mmCIF file of C-alpha atoms in Angstrom:
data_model
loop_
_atom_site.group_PDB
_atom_site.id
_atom_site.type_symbol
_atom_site.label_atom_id
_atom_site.label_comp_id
_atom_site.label_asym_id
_atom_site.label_seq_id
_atom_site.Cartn_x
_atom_site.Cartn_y
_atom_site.Cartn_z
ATOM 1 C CA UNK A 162 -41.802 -225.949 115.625
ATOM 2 C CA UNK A 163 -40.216 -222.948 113.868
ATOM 3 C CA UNK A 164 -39.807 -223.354 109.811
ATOM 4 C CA UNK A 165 -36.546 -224.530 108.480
ATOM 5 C CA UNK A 166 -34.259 -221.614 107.850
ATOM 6 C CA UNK A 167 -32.969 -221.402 103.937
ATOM 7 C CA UNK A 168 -29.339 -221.415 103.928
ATOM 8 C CA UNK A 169 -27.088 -220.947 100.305
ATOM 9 C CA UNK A 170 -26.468 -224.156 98.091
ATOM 10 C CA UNK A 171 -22.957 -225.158 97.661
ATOM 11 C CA UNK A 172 -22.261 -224.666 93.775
ATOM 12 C CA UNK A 173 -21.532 -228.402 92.991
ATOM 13 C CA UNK A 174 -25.203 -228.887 94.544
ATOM 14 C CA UNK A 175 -26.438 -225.766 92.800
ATOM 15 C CA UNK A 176 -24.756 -227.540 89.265
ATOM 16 C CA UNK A 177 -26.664 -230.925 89.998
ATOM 17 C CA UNK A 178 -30.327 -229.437 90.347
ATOM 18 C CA UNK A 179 -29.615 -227.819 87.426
ATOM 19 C CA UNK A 180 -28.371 -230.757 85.537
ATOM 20 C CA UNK A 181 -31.288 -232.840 86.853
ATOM 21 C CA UNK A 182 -34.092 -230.668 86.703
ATOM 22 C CA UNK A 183 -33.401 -228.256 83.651
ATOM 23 C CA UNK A 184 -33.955 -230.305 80.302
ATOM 24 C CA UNK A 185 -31.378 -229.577 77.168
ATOM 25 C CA UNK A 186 -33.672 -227.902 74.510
ATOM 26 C CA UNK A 187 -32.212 -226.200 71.308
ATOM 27 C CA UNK A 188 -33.040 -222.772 71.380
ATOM 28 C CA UNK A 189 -35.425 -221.366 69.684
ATOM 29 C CA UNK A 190 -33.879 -219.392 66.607
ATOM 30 C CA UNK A 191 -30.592 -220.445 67.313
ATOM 31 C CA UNK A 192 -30.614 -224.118 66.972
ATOM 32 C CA UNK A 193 -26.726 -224.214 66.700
ATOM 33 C CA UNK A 194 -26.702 -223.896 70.717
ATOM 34 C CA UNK A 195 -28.962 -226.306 73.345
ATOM 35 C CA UNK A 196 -28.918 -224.718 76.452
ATOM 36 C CA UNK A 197 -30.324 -226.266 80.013
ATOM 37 C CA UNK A 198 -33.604 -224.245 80.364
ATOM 38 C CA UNK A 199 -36.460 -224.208 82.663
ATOM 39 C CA UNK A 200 -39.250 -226.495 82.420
ATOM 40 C CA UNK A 201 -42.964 -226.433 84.152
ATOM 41 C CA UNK A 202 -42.158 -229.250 86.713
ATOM 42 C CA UNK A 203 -38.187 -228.299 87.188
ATOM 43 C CA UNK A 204 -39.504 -227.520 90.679
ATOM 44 C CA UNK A 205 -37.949 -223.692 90.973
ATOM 45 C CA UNK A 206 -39.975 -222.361 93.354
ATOM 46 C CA UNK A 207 -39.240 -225.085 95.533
ATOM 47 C CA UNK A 208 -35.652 -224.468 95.108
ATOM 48 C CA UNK A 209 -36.329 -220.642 96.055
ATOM 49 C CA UNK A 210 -37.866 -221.771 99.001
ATOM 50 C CA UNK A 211 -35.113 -223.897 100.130
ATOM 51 C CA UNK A 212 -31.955 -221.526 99.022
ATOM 52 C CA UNK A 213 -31.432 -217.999 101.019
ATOM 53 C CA UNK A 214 -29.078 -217.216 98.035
ATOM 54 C CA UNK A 215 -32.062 -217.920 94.795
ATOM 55 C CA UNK A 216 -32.511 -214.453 93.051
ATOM 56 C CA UNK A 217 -34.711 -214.451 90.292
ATOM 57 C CA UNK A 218 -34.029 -217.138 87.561
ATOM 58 C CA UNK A 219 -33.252 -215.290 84.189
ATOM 59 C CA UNK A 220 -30.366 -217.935 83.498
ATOM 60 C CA UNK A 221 -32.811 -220.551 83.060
ATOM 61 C CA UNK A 222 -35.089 -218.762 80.491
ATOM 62 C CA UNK A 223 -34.251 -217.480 76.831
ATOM 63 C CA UNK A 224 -35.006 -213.742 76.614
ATOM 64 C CA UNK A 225 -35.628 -211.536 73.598
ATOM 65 C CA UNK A 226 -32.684 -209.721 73.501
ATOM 66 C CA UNK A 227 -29.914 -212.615 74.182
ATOM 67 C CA UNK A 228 -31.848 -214.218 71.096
ATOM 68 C CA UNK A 229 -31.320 -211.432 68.524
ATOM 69 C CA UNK A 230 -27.998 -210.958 69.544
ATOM 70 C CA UNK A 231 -26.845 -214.616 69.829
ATOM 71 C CA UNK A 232 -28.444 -214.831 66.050
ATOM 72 C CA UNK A 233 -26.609 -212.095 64.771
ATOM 73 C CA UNK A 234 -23.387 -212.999 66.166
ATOM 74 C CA UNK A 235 -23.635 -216.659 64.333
ATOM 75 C CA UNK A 236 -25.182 -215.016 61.392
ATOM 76 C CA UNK A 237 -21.829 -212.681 61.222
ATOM 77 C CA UNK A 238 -19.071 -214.185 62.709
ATOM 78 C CA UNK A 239 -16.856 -211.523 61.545
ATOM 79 C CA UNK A 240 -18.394 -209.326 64.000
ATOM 80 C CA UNK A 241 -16.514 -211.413 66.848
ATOM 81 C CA UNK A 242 -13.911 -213.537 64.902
ATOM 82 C CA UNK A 243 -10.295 -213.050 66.154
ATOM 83 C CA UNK A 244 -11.777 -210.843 68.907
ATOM 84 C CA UNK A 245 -11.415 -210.455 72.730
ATOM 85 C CA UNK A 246 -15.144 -210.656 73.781
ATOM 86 C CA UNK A 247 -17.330 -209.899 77.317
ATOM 87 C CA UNK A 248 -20.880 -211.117 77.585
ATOM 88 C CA UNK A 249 -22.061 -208.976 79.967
ATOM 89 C CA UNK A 250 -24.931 -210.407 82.155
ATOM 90 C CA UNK A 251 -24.423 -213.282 80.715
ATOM 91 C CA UNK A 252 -27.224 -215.432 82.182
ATOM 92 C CA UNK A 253 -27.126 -219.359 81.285
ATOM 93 C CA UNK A 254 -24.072 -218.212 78.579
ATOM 94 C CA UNK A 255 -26.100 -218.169 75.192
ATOM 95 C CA UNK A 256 -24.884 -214.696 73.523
ATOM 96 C CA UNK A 257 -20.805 -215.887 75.302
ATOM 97 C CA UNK A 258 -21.639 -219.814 73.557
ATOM 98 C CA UNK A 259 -22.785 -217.655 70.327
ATOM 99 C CA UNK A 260 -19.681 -215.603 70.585
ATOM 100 C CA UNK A 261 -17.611 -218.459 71.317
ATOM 101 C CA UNK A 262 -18.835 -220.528 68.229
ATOM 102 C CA UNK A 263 -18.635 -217.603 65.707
ATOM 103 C CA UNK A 264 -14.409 -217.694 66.596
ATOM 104 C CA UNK A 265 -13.638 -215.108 68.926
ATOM 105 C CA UNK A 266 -10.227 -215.149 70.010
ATOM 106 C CA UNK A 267 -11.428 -215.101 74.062
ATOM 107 C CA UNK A 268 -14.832 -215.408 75.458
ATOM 108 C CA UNK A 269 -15.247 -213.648 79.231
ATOM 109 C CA UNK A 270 -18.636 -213.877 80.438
ATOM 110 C CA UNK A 271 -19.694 -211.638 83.375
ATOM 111 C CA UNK A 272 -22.262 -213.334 85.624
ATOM 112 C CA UNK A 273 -22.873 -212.397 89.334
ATOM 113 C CA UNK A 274 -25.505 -215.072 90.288
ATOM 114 C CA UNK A 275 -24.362 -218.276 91.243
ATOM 115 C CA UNK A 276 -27.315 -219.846 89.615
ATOM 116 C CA UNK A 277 -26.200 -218.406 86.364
ATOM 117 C CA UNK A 278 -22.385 -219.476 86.806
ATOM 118 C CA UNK A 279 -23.377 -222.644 87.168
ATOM 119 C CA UNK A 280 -25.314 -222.750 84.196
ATOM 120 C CA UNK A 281 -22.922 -220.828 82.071
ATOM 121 C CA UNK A 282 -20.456 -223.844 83.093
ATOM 122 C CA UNK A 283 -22.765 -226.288 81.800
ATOM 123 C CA UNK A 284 -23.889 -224.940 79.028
ATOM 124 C CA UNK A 285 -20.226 -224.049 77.709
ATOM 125 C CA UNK A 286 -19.549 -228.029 78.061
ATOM 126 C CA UNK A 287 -22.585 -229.018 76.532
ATOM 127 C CA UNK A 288 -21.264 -226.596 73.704
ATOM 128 C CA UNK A 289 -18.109 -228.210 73.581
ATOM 129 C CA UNK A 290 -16.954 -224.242 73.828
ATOM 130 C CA UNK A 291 -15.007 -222.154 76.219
ATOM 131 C CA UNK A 292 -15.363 -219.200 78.643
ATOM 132 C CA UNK A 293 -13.507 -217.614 81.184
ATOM 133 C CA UNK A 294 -15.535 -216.173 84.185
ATOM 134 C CA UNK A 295 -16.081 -213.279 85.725
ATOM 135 C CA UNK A 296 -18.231 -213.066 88.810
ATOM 136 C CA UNK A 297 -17.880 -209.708 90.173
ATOM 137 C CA UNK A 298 -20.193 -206.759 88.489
ATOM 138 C CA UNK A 299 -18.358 -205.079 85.825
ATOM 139 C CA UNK A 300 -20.188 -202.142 85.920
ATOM 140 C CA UNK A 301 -18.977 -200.609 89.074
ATOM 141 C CA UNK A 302 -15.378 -200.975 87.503
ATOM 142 C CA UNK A 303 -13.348 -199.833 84.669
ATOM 143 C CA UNK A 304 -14.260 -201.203 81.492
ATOM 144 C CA UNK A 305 -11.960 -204.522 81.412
ATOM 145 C CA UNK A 306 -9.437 -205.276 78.107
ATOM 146 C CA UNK A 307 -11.621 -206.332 75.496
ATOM 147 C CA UNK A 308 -12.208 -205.428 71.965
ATOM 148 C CA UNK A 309 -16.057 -206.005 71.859
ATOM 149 C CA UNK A 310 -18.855 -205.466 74.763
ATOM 150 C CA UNK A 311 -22.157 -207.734 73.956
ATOM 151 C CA UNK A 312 -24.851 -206.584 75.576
ATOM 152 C CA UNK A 313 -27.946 -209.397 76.130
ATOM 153 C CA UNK A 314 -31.327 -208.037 77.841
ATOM 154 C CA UNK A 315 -30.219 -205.422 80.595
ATOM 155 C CA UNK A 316 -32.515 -202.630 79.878
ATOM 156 C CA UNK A 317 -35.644 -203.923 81.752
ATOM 157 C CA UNK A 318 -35.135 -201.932 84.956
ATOM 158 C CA UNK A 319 -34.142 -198.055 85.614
ATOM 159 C CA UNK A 320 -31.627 -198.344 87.927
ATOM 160 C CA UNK A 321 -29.425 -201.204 86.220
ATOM 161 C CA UNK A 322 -30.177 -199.405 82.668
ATOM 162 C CA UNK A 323 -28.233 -196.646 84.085
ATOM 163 C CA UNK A 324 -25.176 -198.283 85.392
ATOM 164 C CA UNK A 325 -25.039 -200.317 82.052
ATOM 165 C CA UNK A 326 -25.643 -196.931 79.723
ATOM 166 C CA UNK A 327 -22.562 -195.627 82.012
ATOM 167 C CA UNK A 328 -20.811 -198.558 81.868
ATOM 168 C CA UNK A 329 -21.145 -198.535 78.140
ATOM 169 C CA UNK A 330 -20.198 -195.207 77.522
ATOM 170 C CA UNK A 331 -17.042 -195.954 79.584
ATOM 171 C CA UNK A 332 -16.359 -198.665 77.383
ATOM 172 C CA UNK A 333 -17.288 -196.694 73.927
ATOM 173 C CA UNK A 334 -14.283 -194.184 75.310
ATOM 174 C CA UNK A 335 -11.892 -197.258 75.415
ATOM 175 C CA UNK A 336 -12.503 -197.513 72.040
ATOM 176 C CA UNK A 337 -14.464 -200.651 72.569
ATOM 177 C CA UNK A 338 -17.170 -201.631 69.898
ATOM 178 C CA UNK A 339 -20.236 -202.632 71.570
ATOM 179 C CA UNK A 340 -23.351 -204.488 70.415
ATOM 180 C CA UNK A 341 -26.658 -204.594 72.289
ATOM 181 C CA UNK A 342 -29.396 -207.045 71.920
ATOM 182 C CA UNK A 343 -33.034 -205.842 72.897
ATOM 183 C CA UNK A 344 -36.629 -205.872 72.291
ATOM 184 C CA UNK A 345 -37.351 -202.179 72.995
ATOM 185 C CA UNK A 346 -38.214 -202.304 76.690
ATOM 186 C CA UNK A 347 -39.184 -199.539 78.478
ATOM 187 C CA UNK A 348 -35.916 -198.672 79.549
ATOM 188 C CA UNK A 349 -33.619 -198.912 76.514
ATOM 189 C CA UNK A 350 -31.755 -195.386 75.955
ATOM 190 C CA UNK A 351 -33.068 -195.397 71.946
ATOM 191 C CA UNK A 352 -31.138 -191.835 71.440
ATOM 192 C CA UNK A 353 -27.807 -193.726 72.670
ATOM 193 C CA UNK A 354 -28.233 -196.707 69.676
ATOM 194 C CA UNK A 355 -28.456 -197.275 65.891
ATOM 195 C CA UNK A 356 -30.247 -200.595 64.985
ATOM 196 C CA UNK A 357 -28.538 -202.813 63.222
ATOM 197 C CA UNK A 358 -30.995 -205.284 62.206
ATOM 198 C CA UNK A 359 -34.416 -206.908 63.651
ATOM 199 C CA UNK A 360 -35.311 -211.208 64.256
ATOM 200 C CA UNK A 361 -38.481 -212.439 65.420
ATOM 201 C CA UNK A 362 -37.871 -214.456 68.346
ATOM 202 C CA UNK A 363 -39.891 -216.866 70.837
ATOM 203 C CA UNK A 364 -39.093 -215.584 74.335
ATOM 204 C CA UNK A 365 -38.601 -216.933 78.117
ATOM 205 C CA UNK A 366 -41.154 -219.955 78.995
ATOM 206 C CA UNK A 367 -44.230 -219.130 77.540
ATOM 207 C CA UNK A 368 -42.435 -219.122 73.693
ATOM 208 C CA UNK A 369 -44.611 -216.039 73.193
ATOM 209 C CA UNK A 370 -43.187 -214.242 69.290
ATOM 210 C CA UNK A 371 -41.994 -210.528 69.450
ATOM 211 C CA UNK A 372 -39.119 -209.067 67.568
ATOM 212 C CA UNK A 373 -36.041 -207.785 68.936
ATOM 213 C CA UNK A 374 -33.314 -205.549 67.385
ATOM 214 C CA UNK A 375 -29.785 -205.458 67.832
ATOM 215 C CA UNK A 376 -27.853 -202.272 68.065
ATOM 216 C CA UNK A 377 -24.387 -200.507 67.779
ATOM 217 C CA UNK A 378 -24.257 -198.269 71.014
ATOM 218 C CA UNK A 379 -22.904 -194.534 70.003
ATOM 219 C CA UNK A 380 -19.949 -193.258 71.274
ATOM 220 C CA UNK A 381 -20.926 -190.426 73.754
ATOM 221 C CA UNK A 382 -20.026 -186.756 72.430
#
């Protein structure tokens, strides 16, 4: 007998694994926000194995950079307060919630995975906050209407750290202001920033400490 083939979740199915299998933990650093986030026995591989459309589940971890940036945004609200805000990569919605909380005027979070829209919608609720949307990848467009780009943990790979430094730089000529949250991976165009400030934070599921800056991203010449 052949294997059963993995075919996509609907979303509303998608929403209720989440909501059954992903305990609500404060974060770690940023107890202001609980967030659904992966547990040991929340049974993920299981769910890859079942779902042709499972990617790799970054929404249901807390990473370095999201944390320092999520902090910094509650720690200085005026940094977002009044504002037109994108979270871009959004993930399970922590930096948007952060943003969201701190008073901006309008949250957008942009999220291609349908895991992480899904989370982002529950986590918003369970925030009592709220967020617009945006599902298709905002770095193969123009930079959207926004006074202030956050930028969460999307330097860990060459070829996306390119499209976002473009992106960025596209944005920077708007005369956007954009902030980027990251723990110095490999990948991180250091030349195109000027830190801000450093946390210590307890990343993804192992809790393991590191610090992570945030930055201002420079204008390009």
């Amino acid at each position: 007998m052949a294997p059963p083939v993995a075919t996509a979740m609907r979303d509303a199915d998608i929403a209720a694994f989440i909501r059954d299998n992903l305990p609500v933990v404060a974060v770690p650093g940023v107890p202001e926000i609980r967030l659904h986030k992966a547990a040991p026995d929340s049974g993920l591989r299981r769910l890859a194995e079942a779902d042709a459309g499972f990617g790799s589940p970054y929404w249901a971890y807390h990473w370095a950079g999201g944390l320092a940036l999520a902090r910094y945004v509650l720690d200085h609200p005026e940094s977002v307060k009044g504002k037109q805000v994108v979270d871009l990569g959004a993930g399970g919605g922590l930096v948007a919630i952060a943003a969201a909380k701190a008073g901006a005027a309008q949250v957008i979070a942009a999220e291609t995975d349908p895991y992480g829209v899904a989370a982002l919608r529950l986590n918003a609720a369970l925030n009592g906050v709220t967020i617009a949307i945006v599902t298709e990848d905002l770095t193969r467009a123009a930079p959207p209407a926004a006074e202030i780009m956050l930028v969460g943990d999307l330097f860990y790979a060459p070829d996306l750290a390119a499209r976002v430094g473009g992106f960025l730089d596209r944005c920077r000529l708007q005369g956007m202001d954009v902030l980027v949250g990251d723990p110095w991976r490999g990948f991180l165009p250091r030349a195109r920033l000027c830190e801000i400030v450093q946390y210590p934070v307890a990343e993804t599921q192992a809790g393991s400490g590191k610090a992570a800056g945030v930055f201002a991203w420079i204008a390009p010449a």
